[in-house]
Structure formats: structure tokens, C-alpha cells
Coordinates of C-alpha atoms in Angstrom, one line a residue:
M209 CA -12.2 -28.8 19.5
N210 CA -8.9 -27.5 18.6
E211 CA -8.8 -29.2 15.3
I212 CA -12.0 -27.3 14.2
L213 CA -10.6 -23.9 15.6
T214 CA -7.4 -24.6 13.5
T215 CA -9.4 -25.3 10.2
V216 CA -11.7 -22.1 10.6
Q217 CA -8.2 -20.2 11.4
I218 CA -6.8 -21.4 8.1
I219 CA -10.0 -20.6 6.1
S220 CA -9.9 -17.2 7.4
L221 CA -6.3 -16.8 6.5
T222 CA -6.9 -18.0 2.7
E223 CA -10.0 -15.5 2.8
D224 CA -7.4 -12.6 3.8
I225 CA -5.0 -13.6 1.3
P226 CA -6.4 -11.6 -1.4
T227 CA -6.7 -8.4 1.0
I228 CA -3.2 -8.8 2.1
I229 CA -1.8 -9.1 -1.5
S230 CA -4.0 -5.9 -2.7
I231 CA -2.6 -3.9 0.2
G232 CA 1.0 -5.2 -0.6
I233 CA 0.5 -4.1 -4.1
V234 CA -1.0 -0.7 -3.3
N235 CA 2.1 -0.1 -0.8
G236 CA 4.4 -1.2 -3.6
I237 CA 2.7 1.3 -6.0
F238 CA 2.7 4.1 -3.3
F239 CA 6.3 3.6 -2.7
A240 CA 7.5 3.3 -6.0
A241 CA 5.6 6.4 -7.1
M242 CA 6.7 8.5 -4.0
P243 CA 10.1 9.9 -5.4
W244 CA 8.4 10.7 -8.5
L245 CA 5.5 12.5 -6.6
L246 CA 8.2 14.4 -4.3
G247 CA 10.0 15.4 -7.8
M248 CA 6.8 16.9 -9.1
V249 CA 6.0 18.7 -6.1
I250 CA 9.6 20.2 -6.0
V251 CA 9.2 21.1 -9.7
A252 CA 6.0 22.6 -8.8
F253 CA 7.5 24.8 -5.9
K254 CA 10.3 25.8 -8.1
K255 CA 7.6 26.9 -10.7
I256 CA 5.7 28.8 -8.3
I257 CA 8.8 30.4 -6.5
T258 CA 10.1 31.7 -10.0
S259 CA 6.9 32.7 -11.0
I260 CA 6.5 35.2 -8.3

């Protein structure tokens, strides 16, 4: 019974690997883009403030 459980857990883990990898990639892109997005927001705010 324990052997069957472990194989099922291993199979479910291997099925989760693609989702784990995709989540990691998305998080990596998000964190890599964060400073850039922050810079864009700051520039946009400065343009709005100067235009008023």
C-alpha cells in the first residue's frame, strides 16, 4: 500500500513540474520587469505633474 502511494505521489509531482516551472518563469519575468515598470510609472507621473 505504501509503495503504491509513493508512486502516485511521484507521478503527481512530475505532472506538477510544468506548472511549477511556468509559475517560476512568470515570477522571474515579473520581478525582472518590476524596476522597468516602476521607472515607467515614475516618468509618467513626472510628465503629468509637469503638464499641470
